Coordinates of N, CA, C and O in Angstrom, one line a residue:
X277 N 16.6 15.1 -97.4 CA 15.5 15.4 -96.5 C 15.8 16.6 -95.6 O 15.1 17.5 -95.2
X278 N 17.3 16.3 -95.3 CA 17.2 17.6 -94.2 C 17.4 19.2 -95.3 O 17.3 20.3 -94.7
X279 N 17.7 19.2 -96.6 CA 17.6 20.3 -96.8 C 16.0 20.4 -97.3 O 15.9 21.6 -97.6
X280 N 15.1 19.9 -97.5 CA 14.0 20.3 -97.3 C 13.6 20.7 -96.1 O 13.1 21.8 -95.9
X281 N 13.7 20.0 -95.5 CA 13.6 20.8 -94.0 C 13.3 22.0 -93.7 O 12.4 22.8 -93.5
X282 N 15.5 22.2 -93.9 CA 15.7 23.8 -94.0 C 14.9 24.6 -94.8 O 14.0 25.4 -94.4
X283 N 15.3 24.3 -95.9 CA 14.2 25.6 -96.8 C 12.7 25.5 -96.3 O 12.2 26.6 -96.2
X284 N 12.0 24.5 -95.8 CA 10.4 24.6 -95.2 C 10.7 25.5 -94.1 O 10.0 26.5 -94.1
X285 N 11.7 25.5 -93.1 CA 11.7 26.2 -92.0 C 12.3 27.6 -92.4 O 11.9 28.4 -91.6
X286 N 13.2 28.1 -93.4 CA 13.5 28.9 -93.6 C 11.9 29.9 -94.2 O 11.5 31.0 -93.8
X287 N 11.5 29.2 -94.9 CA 10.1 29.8 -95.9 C 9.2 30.3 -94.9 O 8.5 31.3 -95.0
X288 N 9.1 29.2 -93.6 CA 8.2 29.7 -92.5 C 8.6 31.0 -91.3 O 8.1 31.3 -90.3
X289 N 10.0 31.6 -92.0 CA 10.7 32.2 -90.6 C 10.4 33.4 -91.7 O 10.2 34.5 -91.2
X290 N 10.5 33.1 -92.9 CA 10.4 34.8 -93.5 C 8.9 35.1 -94.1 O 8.7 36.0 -94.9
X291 N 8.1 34.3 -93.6 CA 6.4 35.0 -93.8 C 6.4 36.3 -93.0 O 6.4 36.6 -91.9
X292 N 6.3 36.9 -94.4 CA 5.3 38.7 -93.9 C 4.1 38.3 -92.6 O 3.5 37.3 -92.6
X293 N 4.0 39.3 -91.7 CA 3.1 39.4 -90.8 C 1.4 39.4 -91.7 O 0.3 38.8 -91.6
X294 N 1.8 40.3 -92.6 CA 0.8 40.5 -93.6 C -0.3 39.5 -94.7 O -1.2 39.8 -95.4
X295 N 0.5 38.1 -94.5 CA 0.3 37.0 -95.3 C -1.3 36.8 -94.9 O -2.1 37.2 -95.8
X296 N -1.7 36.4 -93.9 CA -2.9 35.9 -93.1 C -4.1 37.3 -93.5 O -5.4 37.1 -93.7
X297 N -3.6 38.4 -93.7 CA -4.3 39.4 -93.9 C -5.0 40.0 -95.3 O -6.1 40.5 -95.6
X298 N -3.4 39.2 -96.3 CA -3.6 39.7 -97.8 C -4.8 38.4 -98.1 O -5.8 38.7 -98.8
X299 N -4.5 37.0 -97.5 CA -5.2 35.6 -97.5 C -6.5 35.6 -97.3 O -7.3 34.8 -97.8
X300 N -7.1 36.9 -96.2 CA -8.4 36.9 -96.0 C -9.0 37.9 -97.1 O -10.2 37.8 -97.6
X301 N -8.0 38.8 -97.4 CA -8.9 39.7 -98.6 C -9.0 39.3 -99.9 O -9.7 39.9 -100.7
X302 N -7.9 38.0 -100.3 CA -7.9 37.5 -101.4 C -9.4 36.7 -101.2 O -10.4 36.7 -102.0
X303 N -9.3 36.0 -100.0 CA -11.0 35.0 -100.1 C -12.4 36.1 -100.0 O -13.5 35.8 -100.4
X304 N -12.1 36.9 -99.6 CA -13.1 37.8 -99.6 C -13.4 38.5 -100.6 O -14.3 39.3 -100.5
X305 N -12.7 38.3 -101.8 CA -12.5 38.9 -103.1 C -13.4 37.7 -104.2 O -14.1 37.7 -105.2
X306 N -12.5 36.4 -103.3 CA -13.4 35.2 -104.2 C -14.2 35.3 -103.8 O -15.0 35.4 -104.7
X307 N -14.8 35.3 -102.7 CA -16.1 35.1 -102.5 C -16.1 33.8 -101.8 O -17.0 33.0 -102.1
X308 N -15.2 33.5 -100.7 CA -14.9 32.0 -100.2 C -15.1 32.6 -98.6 O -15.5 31.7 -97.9
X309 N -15.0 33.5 -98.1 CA -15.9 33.8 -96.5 C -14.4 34.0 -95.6 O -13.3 34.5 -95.8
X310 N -15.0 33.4 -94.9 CA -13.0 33.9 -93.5 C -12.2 33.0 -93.7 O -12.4 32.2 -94.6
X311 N -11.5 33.1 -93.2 CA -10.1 32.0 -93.1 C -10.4 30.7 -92.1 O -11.3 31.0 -91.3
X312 N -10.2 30.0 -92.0 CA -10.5 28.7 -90.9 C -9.5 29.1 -89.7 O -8.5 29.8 -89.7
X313 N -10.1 28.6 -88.9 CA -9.4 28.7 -87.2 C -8.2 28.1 -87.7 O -7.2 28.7 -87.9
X314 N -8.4 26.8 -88.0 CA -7.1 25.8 -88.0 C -6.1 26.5 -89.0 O -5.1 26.5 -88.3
X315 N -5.9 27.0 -89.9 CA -5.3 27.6 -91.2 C -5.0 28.7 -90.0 O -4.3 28.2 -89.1
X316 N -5.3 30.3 -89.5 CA -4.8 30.6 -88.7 C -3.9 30.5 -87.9 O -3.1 31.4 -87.6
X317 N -3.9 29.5 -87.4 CA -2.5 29.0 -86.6 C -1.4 28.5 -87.1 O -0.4 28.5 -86.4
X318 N -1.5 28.1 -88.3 CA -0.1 28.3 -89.1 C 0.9 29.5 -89.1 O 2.1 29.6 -89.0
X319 N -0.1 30.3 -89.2 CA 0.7 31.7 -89.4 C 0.9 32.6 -88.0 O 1.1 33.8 -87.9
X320 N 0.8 31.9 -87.3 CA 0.6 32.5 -86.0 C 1.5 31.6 -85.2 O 2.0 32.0 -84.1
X321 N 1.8 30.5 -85.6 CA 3.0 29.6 -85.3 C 3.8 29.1 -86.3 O 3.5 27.9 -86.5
X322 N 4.9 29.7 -87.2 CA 5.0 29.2 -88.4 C 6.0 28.2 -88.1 O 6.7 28.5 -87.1
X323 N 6.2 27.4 -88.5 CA 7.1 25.9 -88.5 C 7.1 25.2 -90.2 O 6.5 25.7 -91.2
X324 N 7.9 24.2 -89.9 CA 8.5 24.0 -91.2 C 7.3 22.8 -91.7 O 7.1 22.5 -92.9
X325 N 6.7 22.1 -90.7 CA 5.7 21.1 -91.4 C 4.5 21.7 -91.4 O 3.6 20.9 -91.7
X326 N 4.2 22.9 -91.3 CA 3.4 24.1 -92.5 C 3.7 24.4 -93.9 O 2.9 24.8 -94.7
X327 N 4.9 24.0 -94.2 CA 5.0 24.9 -95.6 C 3.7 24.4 -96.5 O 3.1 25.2 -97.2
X328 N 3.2 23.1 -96.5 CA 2.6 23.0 -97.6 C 1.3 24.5 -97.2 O 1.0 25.2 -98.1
X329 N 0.8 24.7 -96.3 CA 0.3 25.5 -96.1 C 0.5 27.3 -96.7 O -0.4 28.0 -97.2
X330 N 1.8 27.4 -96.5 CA 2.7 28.7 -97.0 C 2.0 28.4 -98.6 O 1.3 29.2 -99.1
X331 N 2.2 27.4 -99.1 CA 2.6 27.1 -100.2 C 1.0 27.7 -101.0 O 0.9 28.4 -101.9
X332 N -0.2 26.9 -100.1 CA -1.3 26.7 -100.9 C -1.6 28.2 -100.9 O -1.9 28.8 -101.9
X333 N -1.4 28.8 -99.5 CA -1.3 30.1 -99.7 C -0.9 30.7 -100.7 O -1.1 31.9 -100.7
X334 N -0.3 30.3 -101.4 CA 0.1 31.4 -102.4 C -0.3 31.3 -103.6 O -0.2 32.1 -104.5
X335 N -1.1 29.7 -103.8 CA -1.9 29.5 -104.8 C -3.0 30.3 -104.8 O -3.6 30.5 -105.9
X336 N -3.3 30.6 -103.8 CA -4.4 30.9 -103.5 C -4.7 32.6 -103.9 O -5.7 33.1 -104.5
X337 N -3.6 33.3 -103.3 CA -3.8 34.2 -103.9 C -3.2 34.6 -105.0 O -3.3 35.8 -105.3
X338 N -2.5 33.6 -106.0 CA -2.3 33.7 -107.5 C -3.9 33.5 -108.0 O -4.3 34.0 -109.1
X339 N -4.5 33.1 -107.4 CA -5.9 32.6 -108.0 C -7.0 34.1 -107.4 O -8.2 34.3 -107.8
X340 N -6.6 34.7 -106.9 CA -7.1 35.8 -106.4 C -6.7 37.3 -107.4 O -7.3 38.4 -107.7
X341 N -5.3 36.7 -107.5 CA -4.7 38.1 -109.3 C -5.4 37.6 -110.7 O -6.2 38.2 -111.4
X342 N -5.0 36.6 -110.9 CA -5.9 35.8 -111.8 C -7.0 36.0 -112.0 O -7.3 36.1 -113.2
X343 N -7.8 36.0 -111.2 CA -9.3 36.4 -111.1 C -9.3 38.3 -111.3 O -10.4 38.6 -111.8
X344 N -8.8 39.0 -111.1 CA -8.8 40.0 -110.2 C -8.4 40.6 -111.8 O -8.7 41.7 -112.1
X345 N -7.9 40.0 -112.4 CA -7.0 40.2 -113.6 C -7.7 40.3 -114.8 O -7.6 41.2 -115.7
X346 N -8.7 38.9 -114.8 CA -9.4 38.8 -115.7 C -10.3 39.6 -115.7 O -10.1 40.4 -116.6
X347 N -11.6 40.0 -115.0 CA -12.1 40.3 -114.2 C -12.2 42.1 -115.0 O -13.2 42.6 -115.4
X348 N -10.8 42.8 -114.9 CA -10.3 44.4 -115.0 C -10.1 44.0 -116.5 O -10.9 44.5 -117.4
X349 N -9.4 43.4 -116.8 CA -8.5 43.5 -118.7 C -9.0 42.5 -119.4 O -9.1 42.9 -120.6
X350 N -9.7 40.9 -119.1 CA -10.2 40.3 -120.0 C -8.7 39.6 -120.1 O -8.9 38.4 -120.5
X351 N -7.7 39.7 -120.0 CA -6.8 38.6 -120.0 C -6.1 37.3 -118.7 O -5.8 37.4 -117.5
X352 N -5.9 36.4 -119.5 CA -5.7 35.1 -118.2 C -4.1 34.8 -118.5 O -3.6 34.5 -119.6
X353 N -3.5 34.9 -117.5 CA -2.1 34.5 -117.4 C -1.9 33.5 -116.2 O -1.9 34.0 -115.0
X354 N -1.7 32.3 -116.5 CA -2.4 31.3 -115.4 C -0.6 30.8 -114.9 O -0.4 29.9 -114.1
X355 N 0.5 31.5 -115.5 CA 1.8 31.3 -115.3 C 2.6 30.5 -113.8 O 3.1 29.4 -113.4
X356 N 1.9 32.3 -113.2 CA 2.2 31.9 -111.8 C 2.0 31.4 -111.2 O 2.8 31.1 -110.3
X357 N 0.6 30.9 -111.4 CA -0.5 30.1 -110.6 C 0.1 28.8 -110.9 O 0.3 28.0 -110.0
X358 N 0.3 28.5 -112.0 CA 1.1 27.1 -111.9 C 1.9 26.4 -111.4 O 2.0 25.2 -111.1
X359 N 2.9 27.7 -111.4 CA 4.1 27.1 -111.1 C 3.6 27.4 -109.5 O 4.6 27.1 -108.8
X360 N 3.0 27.7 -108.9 CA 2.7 28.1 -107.3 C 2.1 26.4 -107.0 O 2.5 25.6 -106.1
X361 N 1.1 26.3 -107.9 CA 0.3 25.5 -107.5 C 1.6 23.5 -108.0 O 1.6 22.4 -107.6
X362 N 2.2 24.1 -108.7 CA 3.5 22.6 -108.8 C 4.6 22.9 -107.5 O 5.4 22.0 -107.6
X363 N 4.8 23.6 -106.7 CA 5.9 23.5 -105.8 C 4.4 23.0 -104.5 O 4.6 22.1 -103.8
X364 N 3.3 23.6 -104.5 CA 2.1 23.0 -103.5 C 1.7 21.0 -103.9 O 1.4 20.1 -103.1
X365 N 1.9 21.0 -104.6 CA 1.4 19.7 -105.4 C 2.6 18.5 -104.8 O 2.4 17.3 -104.5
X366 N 3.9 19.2 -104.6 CA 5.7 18.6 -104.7 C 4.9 18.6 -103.2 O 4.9 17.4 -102.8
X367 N 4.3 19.6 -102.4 CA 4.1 19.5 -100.7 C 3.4 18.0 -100.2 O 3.8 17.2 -99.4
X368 N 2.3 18.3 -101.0 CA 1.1 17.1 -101.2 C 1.9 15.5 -101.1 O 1.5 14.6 -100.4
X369 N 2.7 15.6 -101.7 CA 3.2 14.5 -102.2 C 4.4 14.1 -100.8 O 5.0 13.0 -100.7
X370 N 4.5 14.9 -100.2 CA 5.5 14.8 -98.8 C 4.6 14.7 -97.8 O 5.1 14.5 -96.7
X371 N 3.1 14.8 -97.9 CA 2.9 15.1 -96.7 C 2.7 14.0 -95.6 O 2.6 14.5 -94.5
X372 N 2.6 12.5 -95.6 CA 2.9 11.6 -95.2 C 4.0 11.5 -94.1 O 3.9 10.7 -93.2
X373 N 5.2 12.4 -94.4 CA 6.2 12.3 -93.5 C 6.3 14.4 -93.0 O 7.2 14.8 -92.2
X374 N 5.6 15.2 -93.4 CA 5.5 16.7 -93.2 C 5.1 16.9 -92.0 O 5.7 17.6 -91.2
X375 N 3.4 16.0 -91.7 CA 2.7 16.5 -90.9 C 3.2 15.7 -89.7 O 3.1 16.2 -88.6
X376 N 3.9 13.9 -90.1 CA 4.6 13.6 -88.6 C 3.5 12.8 -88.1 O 3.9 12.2 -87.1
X377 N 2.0 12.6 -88.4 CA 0.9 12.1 -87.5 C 1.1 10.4 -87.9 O 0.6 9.6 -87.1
X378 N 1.6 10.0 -88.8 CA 1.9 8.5 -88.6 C 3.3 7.8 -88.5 O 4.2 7.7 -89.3
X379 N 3.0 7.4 -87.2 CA 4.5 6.3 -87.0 C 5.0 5.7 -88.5 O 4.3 5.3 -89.4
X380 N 6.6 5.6 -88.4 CA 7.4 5.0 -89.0 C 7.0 3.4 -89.1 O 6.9 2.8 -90.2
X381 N 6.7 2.9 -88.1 CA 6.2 1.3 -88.3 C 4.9 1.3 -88.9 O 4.4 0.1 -88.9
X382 N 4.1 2.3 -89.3 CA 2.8 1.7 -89.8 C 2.6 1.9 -91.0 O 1.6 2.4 -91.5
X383 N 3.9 1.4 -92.0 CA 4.4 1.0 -93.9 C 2.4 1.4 -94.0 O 1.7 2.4 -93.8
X384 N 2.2 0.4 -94.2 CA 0.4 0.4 -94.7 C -0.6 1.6 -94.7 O -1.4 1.8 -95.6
X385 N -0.4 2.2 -93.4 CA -0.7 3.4 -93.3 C -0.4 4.7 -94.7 O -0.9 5.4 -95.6
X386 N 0.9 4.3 -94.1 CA 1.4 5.3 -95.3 C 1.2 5.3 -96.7 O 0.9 6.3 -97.3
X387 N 1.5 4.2 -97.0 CA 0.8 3.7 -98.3 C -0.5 4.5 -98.8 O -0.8 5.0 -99.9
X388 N -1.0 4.3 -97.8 CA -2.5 4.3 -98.6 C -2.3 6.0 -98.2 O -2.9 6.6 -99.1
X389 N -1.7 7.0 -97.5 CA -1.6 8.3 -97.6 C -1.2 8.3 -99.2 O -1.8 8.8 -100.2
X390 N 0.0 7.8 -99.3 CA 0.8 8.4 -100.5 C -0.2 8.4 -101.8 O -0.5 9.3 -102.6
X391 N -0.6 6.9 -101.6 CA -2.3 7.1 -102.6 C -3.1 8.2 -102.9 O -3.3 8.9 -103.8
X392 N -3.4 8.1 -101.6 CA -4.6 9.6 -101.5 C -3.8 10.6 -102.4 O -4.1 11.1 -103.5
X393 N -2.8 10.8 -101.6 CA -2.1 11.9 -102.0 C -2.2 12.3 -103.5 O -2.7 13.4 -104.0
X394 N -1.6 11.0 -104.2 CA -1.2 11.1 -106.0 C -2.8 11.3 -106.5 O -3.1 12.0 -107.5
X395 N -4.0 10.5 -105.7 CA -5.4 11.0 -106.0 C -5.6 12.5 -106.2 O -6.1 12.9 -107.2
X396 N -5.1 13.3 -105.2 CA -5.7 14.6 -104.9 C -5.0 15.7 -106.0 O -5.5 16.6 -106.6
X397 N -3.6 15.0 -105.9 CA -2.9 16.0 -106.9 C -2.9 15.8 -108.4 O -2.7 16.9 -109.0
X398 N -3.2 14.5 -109.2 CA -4.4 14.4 -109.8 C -5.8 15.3 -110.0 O -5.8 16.3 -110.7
X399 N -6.4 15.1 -109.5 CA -7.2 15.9 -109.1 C -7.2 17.5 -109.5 O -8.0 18.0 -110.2
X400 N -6.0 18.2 -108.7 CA -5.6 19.1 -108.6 C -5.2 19.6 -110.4 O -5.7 20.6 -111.0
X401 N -4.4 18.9 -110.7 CA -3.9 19.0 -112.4 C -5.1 18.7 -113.0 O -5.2 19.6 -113.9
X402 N -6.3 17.8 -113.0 CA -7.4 18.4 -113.4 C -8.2 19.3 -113.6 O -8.8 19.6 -114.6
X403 N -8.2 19.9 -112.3 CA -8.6 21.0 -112.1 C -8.0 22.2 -113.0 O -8.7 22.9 -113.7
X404 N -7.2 22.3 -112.9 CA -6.1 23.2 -113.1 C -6.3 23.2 -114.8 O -6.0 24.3 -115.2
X405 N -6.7 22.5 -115.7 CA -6.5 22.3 -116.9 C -7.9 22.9 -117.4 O -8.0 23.3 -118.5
X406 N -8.9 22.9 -116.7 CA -10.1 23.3 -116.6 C -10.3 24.9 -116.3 O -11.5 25.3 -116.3
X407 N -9.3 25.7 -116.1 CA -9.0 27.0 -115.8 C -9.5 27.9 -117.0 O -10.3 28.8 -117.1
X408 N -8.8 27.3 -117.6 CA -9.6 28.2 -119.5 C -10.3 28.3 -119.8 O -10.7 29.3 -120.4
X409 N -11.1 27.4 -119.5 CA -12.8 27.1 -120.5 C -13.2 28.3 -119.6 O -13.4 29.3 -120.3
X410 N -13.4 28.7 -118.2 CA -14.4 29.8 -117.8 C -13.6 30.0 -116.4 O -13.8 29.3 -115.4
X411 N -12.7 31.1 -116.4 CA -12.2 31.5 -115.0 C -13.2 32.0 -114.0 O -13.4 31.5 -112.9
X412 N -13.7 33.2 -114.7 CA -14.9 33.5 -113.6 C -15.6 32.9 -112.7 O -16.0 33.4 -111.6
X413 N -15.9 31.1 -113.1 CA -16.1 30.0 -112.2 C -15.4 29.4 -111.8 O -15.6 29.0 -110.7
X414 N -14.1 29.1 -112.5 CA -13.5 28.2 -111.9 C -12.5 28.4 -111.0 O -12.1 27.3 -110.5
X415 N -11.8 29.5 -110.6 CA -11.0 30.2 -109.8 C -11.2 30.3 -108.7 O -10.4 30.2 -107.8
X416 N -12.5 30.7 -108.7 CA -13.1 30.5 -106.9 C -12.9 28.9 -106.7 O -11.9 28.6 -106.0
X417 N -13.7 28.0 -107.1 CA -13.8 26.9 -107.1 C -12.2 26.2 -107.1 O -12.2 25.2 -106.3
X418 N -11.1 26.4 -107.7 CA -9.8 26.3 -107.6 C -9.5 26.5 -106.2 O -9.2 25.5 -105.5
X419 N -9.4 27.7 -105.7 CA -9.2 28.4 -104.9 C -10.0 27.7 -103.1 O -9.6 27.9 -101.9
X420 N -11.0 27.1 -103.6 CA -11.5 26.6 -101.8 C -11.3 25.1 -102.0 O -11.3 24.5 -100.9
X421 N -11.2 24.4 -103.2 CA -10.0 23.5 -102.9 C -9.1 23.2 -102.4 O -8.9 22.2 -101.9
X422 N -7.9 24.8 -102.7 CA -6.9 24.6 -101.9 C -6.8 25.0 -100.7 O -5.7 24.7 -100.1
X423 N -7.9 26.0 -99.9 CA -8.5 26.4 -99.0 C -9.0 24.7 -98.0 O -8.8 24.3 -96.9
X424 N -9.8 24.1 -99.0 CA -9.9 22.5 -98.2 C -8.8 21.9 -97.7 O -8.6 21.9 -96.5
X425 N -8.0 21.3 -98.9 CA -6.7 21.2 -98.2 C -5.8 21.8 -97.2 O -5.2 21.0 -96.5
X426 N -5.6 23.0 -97.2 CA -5.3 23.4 -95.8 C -5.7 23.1 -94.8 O -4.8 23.1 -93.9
X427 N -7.1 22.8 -94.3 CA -8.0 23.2 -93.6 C -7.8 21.7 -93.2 O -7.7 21.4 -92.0
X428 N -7.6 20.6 -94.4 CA -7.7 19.4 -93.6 C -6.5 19.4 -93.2 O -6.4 18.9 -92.1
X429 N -5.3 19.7 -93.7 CA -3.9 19.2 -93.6 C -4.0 19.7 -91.8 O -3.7 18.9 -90.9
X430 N -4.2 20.5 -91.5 CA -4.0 21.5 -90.3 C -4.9 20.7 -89.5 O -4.4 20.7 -88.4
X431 N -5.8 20.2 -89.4 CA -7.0 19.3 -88.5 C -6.1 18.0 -88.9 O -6.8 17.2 -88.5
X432 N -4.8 17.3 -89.6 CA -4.3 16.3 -89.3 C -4.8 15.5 -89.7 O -4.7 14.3 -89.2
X433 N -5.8 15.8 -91.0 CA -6.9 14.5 -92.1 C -6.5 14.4 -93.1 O -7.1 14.7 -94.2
X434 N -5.0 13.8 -92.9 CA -4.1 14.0 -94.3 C -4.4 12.7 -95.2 O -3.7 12.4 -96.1
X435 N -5.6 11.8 -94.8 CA -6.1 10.5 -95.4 C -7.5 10.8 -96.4 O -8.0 10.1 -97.3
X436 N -7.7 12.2 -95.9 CA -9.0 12.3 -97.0 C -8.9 14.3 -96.9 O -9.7 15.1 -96.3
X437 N -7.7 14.7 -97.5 CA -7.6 16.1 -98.3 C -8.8 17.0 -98.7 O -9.1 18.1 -98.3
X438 N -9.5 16.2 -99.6 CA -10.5 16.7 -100.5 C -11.8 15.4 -100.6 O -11.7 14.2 -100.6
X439 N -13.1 16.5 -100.7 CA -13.7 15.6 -100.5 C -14.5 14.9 -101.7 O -15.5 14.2 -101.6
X440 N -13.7 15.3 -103.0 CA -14.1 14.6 -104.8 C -13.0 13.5 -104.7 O -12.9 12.9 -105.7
X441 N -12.3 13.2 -103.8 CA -11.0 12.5 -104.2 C -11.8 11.2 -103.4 O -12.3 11.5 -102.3
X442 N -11.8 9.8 -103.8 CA -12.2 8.7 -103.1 C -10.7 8.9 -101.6 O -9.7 9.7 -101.7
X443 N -11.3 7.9 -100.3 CA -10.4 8.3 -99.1 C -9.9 7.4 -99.0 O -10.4 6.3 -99.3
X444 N -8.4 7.6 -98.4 CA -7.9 6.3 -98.4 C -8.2 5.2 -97.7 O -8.9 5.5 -96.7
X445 N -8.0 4.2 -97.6 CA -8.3 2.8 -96.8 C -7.7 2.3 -96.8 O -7.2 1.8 -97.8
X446 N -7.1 2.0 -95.3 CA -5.8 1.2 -95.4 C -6.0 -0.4 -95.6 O -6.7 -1.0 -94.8
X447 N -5.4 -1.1 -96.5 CA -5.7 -2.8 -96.7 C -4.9 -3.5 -95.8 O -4.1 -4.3 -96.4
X448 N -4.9 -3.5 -94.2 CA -4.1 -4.4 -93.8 C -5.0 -6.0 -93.4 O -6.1 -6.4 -93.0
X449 N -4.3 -6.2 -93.6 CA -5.0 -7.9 -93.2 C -4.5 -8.4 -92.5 O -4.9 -9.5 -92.2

């Protein structure tokens, strides 16, 4: 745990100034509008229980070359984007203990995060497999997915990510 840590806090100490800037012309390229306030302050305070944030970031603008790609040459190399989008996915799956918003004594709680979680990233590999049949559509639509997820992770609504994914409910009795 603690060398995750490190590397999240290392990852957040070496963001380009430029990141937040290339992120708005990648969305403005999709066609997804500004950056969110909340997503903003990541990068303007970078810390180590951001990384999933760094991370989607970079999915995001793999999905921005990708597009950008297809688009100029007619060819899809969805390489990078994968492998961007499986170290974001590894985040997803931490985020229960990343973001820090639920006590250690509330087991049940967590639970039903970790749920959501394995829902969304699910989800996400769904998505993702659906990339071929028609990028032109699906890349944007990829792309403010993981734009959602930031947006909730950062507003601290790490119980409902996305809003195609059922939310979690905690069953305590």
């Amino acid at each position: 745990m603690l060398h995750v840590r490190i590397s999240a806090y290392s990852t957040a100490r070496n963001l380009a100034p430029q990141t937040s800037d290339r992120l708005e012309e990648a969305l403005t390229e999709l066609g997804l509008g500004p950056l969110p306030e909340y997503v903003q302050h990541a990068f303007v305070h970078p810390q180590w229980r951001y990384r999933l944030v760094y991370r989607a970031t970079t999915v995001i603008l793999e999905c921005a070359a990708a597009h950008r790609r297809h688009a100029e040459d007619g060819t899809l190399d969805l390489e990078a984007l994968t492998h961007a989008s499986r170290l974001a996915c590894n985040d997803i799956n931490r985020v229960h203990w990343m973001r820090g918003t639920i006590p250690f004594d509330r087991r049940f709680r967590i639970r039903a995060v970790r749920a959501h979680a394995g829902r969304v990233v699910n989800r996400i590999q769904w998505a993702e497999r659906s990339l071929e049949a028609d990028p032109a559509a699906n890349l944007p639509a990829h792309a403010r997915r993981w734009l959602t997820i930031c947006d909730r992770y950062m507003g601290s609504r790490i119980g409902a990510l996305l809003d195609d994914v059922e939310w979690s409910v905690s069953r305590r009795g």
